[in-house]
CSV table of C-alpha atoms and ligand atoms in Angstrom, one decimal:
chain,number,residue,atom,x,y,z
A,541,MET,CA,24.9,47.9,92.2
A,542,LYS,CA,24.6,47.4,95.9
A,543,ARG,CA,27.8,46.5,97.7
A,544,ARG,CA,26.5,43.1,98.8
A,545,ASP,CA,25.4,42.2,95.2
A,546,PHE,CA,28.7,43.4,93.9
A,547,VAL,CA,30.8,41.3,96.3
A,548,LYS,CA,28.6,38.3,95.3
A,549,SER,CA,29.1,38.9,91.6
A,550,VAL,CA,32.9,39.3,92.1
A,551,GLY,CA,32.9,36.0,93.9
A,552,ALA,CA,31.0,34.3,91.2
A,553,GLY,CA,33.3,35.9,88.5
A,554,ILE,CA,36.5,34.7,90.2
A,555,LEU,CA,35.2,31.3,91.2
A,556,ALA,CA,34.0,30.7,87.6
A,557,SER,CA,37.6,30.2,86.6
A,558,SER,CA,39.4,27.4,88.4
A,559,ALA,CA,42.8,28.6,87.1
A,560,VAL,CA,42.2,31.9,88.8
A,561,THR,CA,40.8,30.3,92.0
A,562,ALA,CA,44.0,28.3,92.3
A,563,ALA,CA,46.0,31.5,92.0
A,564,LEU,CA,44.0,33.4,94.7
A,565,PRO,CA,46.2,34.3,97.7
A,566,GLN,CA,45.5,32.4,100.9
A,567,ASN,CA,45.5,33.9,104.4
A,568,SER,CA,49.0,32.7,105.3
A,569,PHE,CA,51.8,33.3,103.0
A,570,GLY,CA,54.9,31.2,102.9
A,571,ALA,CA,57.9,32.2,100.9
A,572,ASP,CA,56.9,29.5,98.4
A,573,LYS,CA,53.4,30.8,97.8
A,574,LYS,CA,52.7,32.1,94.3
A,575,VAL,CA,50.1,34.5,92.9
A,576,ARG,CA,49.2,34.4,89.3
A,577,TRP,CA,47.1,37.2,87.9
A,578,ARG,CA,45.7,38.1,84.5
A,579,MET,CA,45.7,41.7,83.0
A,580,VAL,CA,43.5,42.8,80.1
A,581,THR,CA,44.2,46.0,78.2
A,582,SER,CA,42.4,48.4,75.9
A,583,TRP,CA,45.4,48.4,73.4
A,584,PRO,CA,46.0,46.4,70.2
A,585,PRO,CA,48.6,43.6,70.4
A,586,GLY,CA,52.1,45.1,70.3
A,587,PHE,CA,50.8,48.7,70.3
A,588,PRO,CA,54.0,50.6,71.1
A,589,ILE,CA,54.3,52.5,74.4
A,590,LEU,CA,50.8,51.6,75.7
A,591,GLN,CA,50.6,47.8,75.3
A,592,THR,CA,54.4,47.4,75.5
A,593,GLY,CA,54.3,49.6,78.7
A,594,ALA,CA,51.6,47.4,80.3
A,595,GLU,CA,53.7,44.3,79.5
A,596,GLU,CA,56.7,46.0,81.1
A,597,LEU,CA,54.6,46.7,84.2
A,598,ALA,CA,53.7,43.1,84.5
A,599,LYS,CA,57.3,42.0,84.0
A,600,ARG,CA,58.5,44.4,86.7
A,601,VAL,CA,56.0,42.9,89.2
A,602,GLY,CA,57.6,39.5,88.5
A,603,GLU,CA,61.1,40.9,88.9
A,604,LEU,CA,60.3,42.7,92.1
A,605,THR,CA,58.9,39.5,93.7
A,606,GLN,CA,61.5,37.0,92.4
A,607,GLY,CA,58.8,35.5,90.2
A,608,ARG,CA,56.4,34.8,93.0
A,609,PHE,CA,53.8,37.2,91.7
A,610,THR,CA,53.2,37.0,88.0
A,611,ILE,CA,50.8,38.8,85.7
A,612,GLN,CA,49.9,37.4,82.3
A,613,VAL,CA,48.9,40.3,79.9
A,614,PHE,CA,46.2,40.1,77.2
A,615,ALA,CA,45.9,42.9,74.6
A,616,GLY,CA,42.5,44.3,73.7
A,617,GLY,CA,40.3,41.7,72.1
A,618,GLU,CA,42.4,38.7,73.2
A,619,LEU,CA,40.3,37.9,76.3
A,620,VAL,CA,37.8,40.7,76.4
A,621,PRO,CA,37.0,43.6,74.0
A,622,PRO,CA,39.2,46.7,74.4
A,623,LEU,CA,36.5,48.6,76.1
A,624,GLY,CA,35.4,45.6,78.2
A,625,VAL,CA,38.3,46.2,80.7
A,626,PHE,CA,36.3,48.0,83.4
A,627,ASP,CA,33.6,45.3,83.6
A,628,ALA,CA,36.1,42.4,83.4
A,629,VAL,CA,38.1,43.7,86.3
A,630,SER,CA,35.1,45.0,88.3
A,631,GLN,CA,33.4,41.6,88.0
A,632,GLY,CA,36.6,39.7,88.8
A,633,THR,CA,36.9,37.9,85.5
A,634,VAL,CA,40.5,39.1,85.6
A,635,GLN,CA,42.3,40.8,88.5
A,636,CYS,CA,43.6,43.9,86.7
A,637,GLY,CA,43.7,45.9,83.5
A,638,HIS,CA,45.6,48.7,81.8
A,639,SER,CA,43.4,51.4,80.2
A,640,ALA,CA,42.3,55.0,80.6
A,641,SER,CA,39.5,56.0,83.1
A,642,TYR,CA,37.8,58.4,80.7
A,643,TYR,CA,36.6,55.4,78.7
A,644,TRP,CA,34.2,54.7,81.6
A,645,ALA,CA,32.4,58.0,81.6
A,646,GLY,CA,29.2,56.0,81.1
A,647,LYS,CA,29.7,54.3,84.5
A,648,SER,CA,30.4,57.6,86.3
A,649,PRO,CA,31.0,61.1,84.8
A,650,ALA,CA,33.5,61.8,87.6
A,651,VAL,CA,36.1,59.4,86.1
A,652,GLN,CA,36.8,61.8,83.2
A,653,TRP,CA,38.9,64.1,85.3
A,654,PHE,CA,41.3,61.3,86.2
A,655,THR,CA,42.5,60.9,82.6
A,656,SER,CA,42.4,64.3,81.1
A,657,VAL,CA,39.9,67.1,80.6
A,658,PRO,CA,40.1,69.9,78.0
A,659,PHE,CA,42.4,72.7,79.2
A,660,GLY,CA,43.1,70.7,82.2
A,661,LEU,CA,46.4,69.8,83.8
A,662,ASN,CA,49.5,68.5,82.0
A,663,ALA,CA,51.4,65.4,83.0
A,664,GLN,CA,53.3,67.1,85.7
A,665,GLY,CA,50.2,68.8,87.1
A,666,MET,CA,48.2,65.5,87.0
A,667,ASN,CA,50.9,63.7,89.0
A,668,ALA,CA,50.9,66.6,91.5
A,669,TRP,CA,47.1,66.5,91.9
A,670,LEU,CA,46.8,62.7,92.0
A,671,TYR,CA,49.7,61.9,94.3
A,672,TYR,CA,49.7,65.0,96.6
A,673,GLY,CA,46.6,67.1,95.8
A,674,GLY,CA,43.9,64.5,96.8
A,675,GLY,CA,43.2,63.4,93.3
A,676,LEU,CA,44.1,59.7,93.7
A,677,LYS,CA,42.0,59.6,97.0
A,678,LEU,CA,39.0,60.8,95.0
A,679,TRP,CA,39.7,58.4,92.2
A,680,GLU,CA,39.8,55.6,94.8
A,681,GLU,CA,36.6,56.8,96.3
A,682,VAL,CA,34.9,56.7,92.8
A,683,TYR,CA,36.3,53.3,91.9
A,684,SER,CA,35.6,51.8,95.3
A,685,SER,CA,31.9,51.6,94.6
A,686,PHE,CA,32.7,49.4,91.6
A,687,GLY,CA,35.0,47.2,93.6
A,688,LEU,CA,38.0,48.7,92.0
A,689,VAL,CA,41.3,50.2,92.9
A,690,PRO,CA,43.0,52.7,90.5
A,691,ARG,CA,46.7,53.5,90.1
A,692,PRO,CA,48.2,56.0,87.7
A,693,ALA,CA,50.3,54.0,85.3
A,694,GLY,CA,51.5,56.1,82.4
A,695,ASN,CA,50.9,59.4,80.7
A,696,THR,CA,50.9,60.5,77.1
A,697,GLY,CA,52.2,64.0,77.8
A,698,VAL,CA,50.6,66.9,75.8
A,699,GLN,CA,48.9,65.3,72.8
A,700,MET,CA,48.6,67.1,69.4
A,701,GLY,CA,45.6,69.1,68.4
A,702,GLY,CA,45.2,67.1,65.3
A,703,TRP,CA,45.3,67.0,61.5
A,704,PHE,CA,43.2,69.5,59.4
A,705,ASN,CA,42.7,69.9,55.7
A,706,LYS,CA,42.3,73.6,56.1
A,707,GLU,CA,43.8,76.3,58.2
A,708,ILE,CA,42.2,77.2,61.6
A,709,ASN,CA,42.4,81.0,62.0
A,710,THR,CA,39.3,81.8,64.1
A,711,LEU,CA,36.9,79.8,66.2
A,712,SER,CA,34.3,80.0,63.4
A,713,ASP,CA,36.6,77.8,61.3
A,714,PHE,CA,35.2,74.9,63.4
A,715,LYS,CA,31.7,75.6,62.0
A,716,GLY,CA,30.7,72.7,59.8
A,717,LEU,CA,34.0,71.0,60.3
A,718,LYS,CA,33.7,67.3,60.4
A,719,MET,CA,36.2,66.1,62.9
A,720,ARG,CA,37.0,62.8,64.5
A,721,ILE,CA,37.5,63.7,68.2
A,722,PRO,CA,36.0,61.6,71.0
A,723,GLY,CA,35.1,62.4,74.6
A,724,LEU,CA,34.9,65.9,76.1
A,725,GLY,CA,37.1,67.4,73.4
A,726,GLY,CA,34.4,66.3,70.9
A,727,LYS,CA,31.7,68.0,73.0
A,728,VAL,CA,33.7,71.3,72.9
A,729,VAL,CA,34.1,71.0,69.1
A,730,LYS,CA,30.4,70.4,68.8
A,731,LYS,CA,29.7,73.5,70.8
A,732,ALA,CA,32.0,75.4,68.4
A,733,GLY,CA,29.7,74.3,65.6
A,734,GLY,CA,31.6,71.3,64.3
A,735,THR,CA,30.2,67.9,63.5
A,736,VAL,CA,31.8,65.2,65.6
A,737,VAL,CA,32.4,61.9,63.9
A,738,LEU,CA,33.3,58.8,65.8
A,739,LEU,CA,35.4,56.3,63.9
A,740,PRO,CA,37.4,53.2,64.9
A,741,ALA,CA,41.1,53.6,64.5
A,742,GLY,CA,41.3,51.5,61.3
A,743,GLU,CA,38.9,53.8,59.4
A,744,ILE,CA,40.4,57.2,60.2
A,745,TYR,CA,43.0,57.3,57.5
A,746,THR,CA,40.7,56.5,54.6
A,747,SER,CA,38.0,58.8,55.9
A,748,LEU,CA,40.4,61.7,56.0
A,749,GLU,CA,41.8,60.7,52.5
A,750,ARG,CA,38.3,60.6,51.0
A,751,GLY,CA,37.0,63.7,52.7
A,752,VAL,CA,34.5,61.9,54.8
A,753,ILE,CA,36.1,63.9,57.6
A,754,ASP,CA,38.0,67.2,57.5
A,755,ALA,CA,40.0,66.7,60.6
A,756,THR,CA,41.1,64.2,63.2
A,757,GLU,CA,43.0,64.1,66.4
A,758,TRP,CA,45.0,61.0,67.4
A,759,VAL,CA,47.8,61.0,69.8
A,760,GLY,CA,51.1,62.7,69.1
A,761,PRO,CA,53.8,62.7,66.4
A,762,TYR,CA,55.0,59.2,67.1
A,763,HIS,CA,51.7,57.4,66.8
A,764,ASP,CA,50.4,59.8,64.2
A,765,LEU,CA,53.4,59.1,61.9
A,766,ARG,CA,52.6,55.4,62.1
A,767,MET,CA,49.0,56.1,61.0
A,768,GLY,CA,50.4,58.0,57.9
A,769,PHE,CA,48.2,61.1,58.4
A,770,GLN,CA,51.0,63.2,57.0
A,771,ARG,CA,50.1,61.9,53.6
A,772,VAL,CA,46.4,62.8,53.7
A,773,ALA,CA,46.2,66.0,55.7
A,774,LYS,CA,48.2,69.2,55.3
A,775,PHE,CA,48.0,71.1,58.6
A,776,TYR,CA,49.2,69.5,61.8
A,777,TYR,CA,48.1,71.6,64.8
A,778,GLY,CA,49.3,71.8,68.3
A,779,PRO,CA,48.8,71.7,71.2
A,780,GLY,CA,46.3,69.0,72.1
A,781,TRP,CA,44.1,71.3,74.2
A,782,HIS,CA,41.6,68.5,74.6
A,783,GLU,CA,44.2,66.0,76.1
A,784,PRO,CA,47.0,68.0,77.8
A,785,GLY,CA,48.3,65.0,79.7
A,786,SER,CA,46.2,61.9,79.5
A,787,VAL,CA,46.8,59.5,82.5
A,788,LEU,CA,46.8,55.8,81.8
A,789,GLU,CA,45.5,53.6,84.6
A,790,LEU,CA,46.3,50.3,86.2
A,791,ILE,CA,42.8,49.2,87.2
A,792,ILE,CA,42.7,46.5,89.9
A,793,ASN,CA,40.0,44.3,91.4
A,794,LYS,CA,39.6,45.6,94.9
A,795,LYS,CA,39.0,42.2,96.5
A,796,ALA,CA,42.0,40.7,94.7
A,797,TYR,CA,44.2,43.7,95.7
A,798,GLU,CA,43.2,43.5,99.3
A,799,ALA,CA,43.9,39.7,99.4
A,800,LEU,CA,47.5,40.3,98.4
A,801,PRO,CA,50.2,40.1,101.0
A,802,ALA,CA,51.8,43.5,101.8
A,803,GLU,CA,55.0,42.9,99.9
A,804,PHE,CA,53.1,42.0,96.7
A,805,LYS,CA,50.9,45.1,97.1
A,806,ALA,CA,54.0,47.2,97.4
A,807,ALA,CA,55.5,45.6,94.3
A,808,LEU,CA,52.4,46.2,92.3
A,809,ASP,CA,52.2,49.9,93.4
A,810,ALA,CA,55.9,50.4,92.8
A,811,ALA,CA,55.6,48.9,89.3
A,812,ALA,CA,52.6,51.2,88.5
A,813,ALA,CA,54.5,54.3,89.7
A,814,GLU,CA,57.6,53.3,87.7
A,815,THR,CA,55.4,52.8,84.6
A,816,ASN,CA,53.8,56.1,85.2
A,817,VAL,CA,57.2,57.8,84.9
A,818,LYS,CA,58.7,55.7,82.2
A,819,MET,CA,55.8,55.8,79.8
A,820,LEU,CA,55.8,59.6,79.7
A,821,ALA,CA,59.5,59.5,79.2
A,822,GLU,CA,59.1,57.2,76.2
A,823,PHE,CA,56.4,59.4,74.8
A,824,GLU,CA,58.6,62.4,75.0
A,825,GLN,CA,61.6,60.7,73.4
A,826,LYS,CA,59.6,59.1,70.6
A,827,ASN,CA,57.5,62.1,69.8
A,828,SER,CA,60.5,64.4,69.5
A,829,LYS,CA,62.2,62.0,67.2
A,830,ALA,CA,59.0,61.4,65.1
A,831,LEU,CA,58.4,65.1,64.7
A,832,SER,CA,61.6,65.5,62.6
A,833,LEU,CA,60.6,62.5,60.5
A,834,LEU,CA,57.1,63.9,60.0
A,835,GLU,CA,58.5,67.1,58.6
A,836,THR,CA,60.4,65.2,55.9
A,837,ASP,CA,57.7,62.6,55.1
A,838,GLY,CA,54.9,64.4,53.4
A,839,ASN,CA,54.3,68.1,52.7
A,840,ILE,CA,52.8,69.2,56.0
A,841,LYS,CA,52.6,72.5,57.7
A,842,LEU,CA,53.2,72.5,61.5
A,843,LYS,CA,50.9,75.1,63.2
A,844,ILE,CA,50.0,76.3,66.6
A,845,PHE,CA,46.4,77.3,67.2
A,846,PRO,CA,46.1,81.1,67.3
A,847,ASP,CA,45.5,82.6,70.8
A,848,GLN,CA,42.0,83.7,69.8
A,849,VAL,CA,41.0,80.1,68.9
A,850,MET,CA,42.4,78.8,72.2
A,851,ILE,CA,40.6,81.4,74.2
A,852,GLY,CA,37.3,80.6,72.4
A,853,LEU,CA,37.7,76.9,72.9
A,854,ARG,CA,38.7,77.3,76.5
A,855,LYS,CA,35.5,79.2,77.2
A,856,LEU,CA,33.4,76.4,75.6
A,857,ALA,CA,35.4,73.8,77.5
A,858,LYS,CA,34.5,75.5,80.8
A,859,GLU,CA,30.8,75.2,79.9
A,860,VAL,CA,31.2,71.5,78.9
A,861,LEU,CA,33.0,70.7,82.2
A,862,SER,CA,30.3,72.5,84.3
A,863,GLN,CA,27.7,70.5,82.5
A,864,GLU,CA,29.5,67.2,83.2
A,865,ALA,CA,30.1,68.2,86.8
A,866,SER,CA,26.4,68.8,87.3
A,867,LYS,CA,25.6,65.2,86.3
A,868,ASP,CA,26.2,63.8,89.8
A,869,PRO,CA,27.5,64.9,93.2
A,870,MET,CA,30.7,62.9,92.9
A,871,ALA,CA,31.6,64.5,89.5
A,872,ALA,CA,30.9,67.9,91.1
A,873,LYS,CA,33.2,67.0,94.0
A,874,VAL,CA,36.0,65.9,91.7
A,875,HIS,CA,35.6,68.9,89.4
A,876,LYS,CA,35.8,71.3,92.4
A,877,SER,CA,39.0,69.6,93.7
A,878,PHE,CA,40.6,69.7,90.2
A,879,LYS,CA,39.6,73.3,89.6
A,880,GLU,CA,41.0,74.6,92.9
A,881,PHE,CA,44.2,72.6,92.5
A,882,LYS,CA,44.7,73.9,88.9
A,883,THR,CA,44.0,77.5,89.8
A,884,ARG,CA,46.7,77.3,92.5
A,885,LEU,CA,49.2,75.4,90.4
A,886,ASN,CA,48.7,77.8,87.5
A,887,LYS,CA,50.1,80.7,89.5
A,888,TRP,CA,53.2,78.7,90.2
A,889,SER,CA,53.5,77.3,86.7
A,890,ILE,CA,53.4,80.8,85.1
A,891,LEU,CA,56.4,81.8,87.2
A,892,SER,CA,58.3,78.5,86.8
A,893,GLU,CA,57.5,76.3,83.8
A,894,LYS,CA,56.0,78.9,81.6
A,895,ALA,CA,58.7,81.5,82.1
A,896,TYR,CA,61.3,78.8,81.7
A,897,TYR,CA,59.8,77.4,78.5
A,898,THR,CA,59.6,80.9,77.0
A,899,THR,CA,63.3,81.2,77.6
A,900,VAL,CA,64.1,77.7,76.3
A,901,ALA,CA,61.9,78.1,73.1
A,902,GLY,CA,63.4,81.6,72.5
B,26,LIG,CA1,43.8,61.6,71.6
């Protein structure tokens, strides 16, 4: 879409709703001026950590502005479909959303690096790259052409590798394996000879129970326990090589963002950064607690993928990422930045985090 057309469509989108028009900021801002925004998310109503975290973000904006800037939050499906967030915010139907950028790979392949890529950076690494390694600038560049502004606003931490009904000892154990695993991780499993099955959340449990699929990934112990997978699969594998630290996003309509007075912009940015920290902390706390519960509910075996399997998958992941990067110049640019940053950070991580964790685990 051309810039001019885009601006026009945003205008039309915003003007279509009189409630939103009334809330649009004016040029001069008195202390009594109020801004009311709407946020749509990709999460089910009440979905713990993600939807509740988005609601907390909105609440914080209100608190930081003494109630002068409020955001009403709508869960996935309430105002627009869960995966309609990008279009709704880009077109100005609403001013912001909470989601994950890799859902928008169809819009631009480059966006995948801003959530998580197989064998990519963990949460700490993603924050380092985004905030100080040029990652967020690239993300802004990609989103700018869609009339959007991104902000990191949450992280899942290292996810789990998933639930399997058989042991995974070698890479060839993926041959013929029917696994529910979306995105780039799915492309890697496919390269390893597996069959990738895409299922909505509500159908995963019964599909695993009935043998329609042999394996599935989901999130981590806390959300997996709620799904009840421990009752229908035996082997629970870590780590989530395909999602080592998935970043959640606050996705903002650029025109609406730029129209905000400086103090409201600052409040929104601060609330996003706060959510980025707190959501990860909540994931870590709830996952560690759920892990103990999982071990007692159901007869499961906790496993870590053998080194040989990880090395094999990592090689395939490299091929998948190169293919994705070759899809357009922006993806290539983002991939290059990410790869260089990761290579440098790895050297430091081996000496610091890795060495420390080895001691701690020991
Ligand atoms: Ca996942």
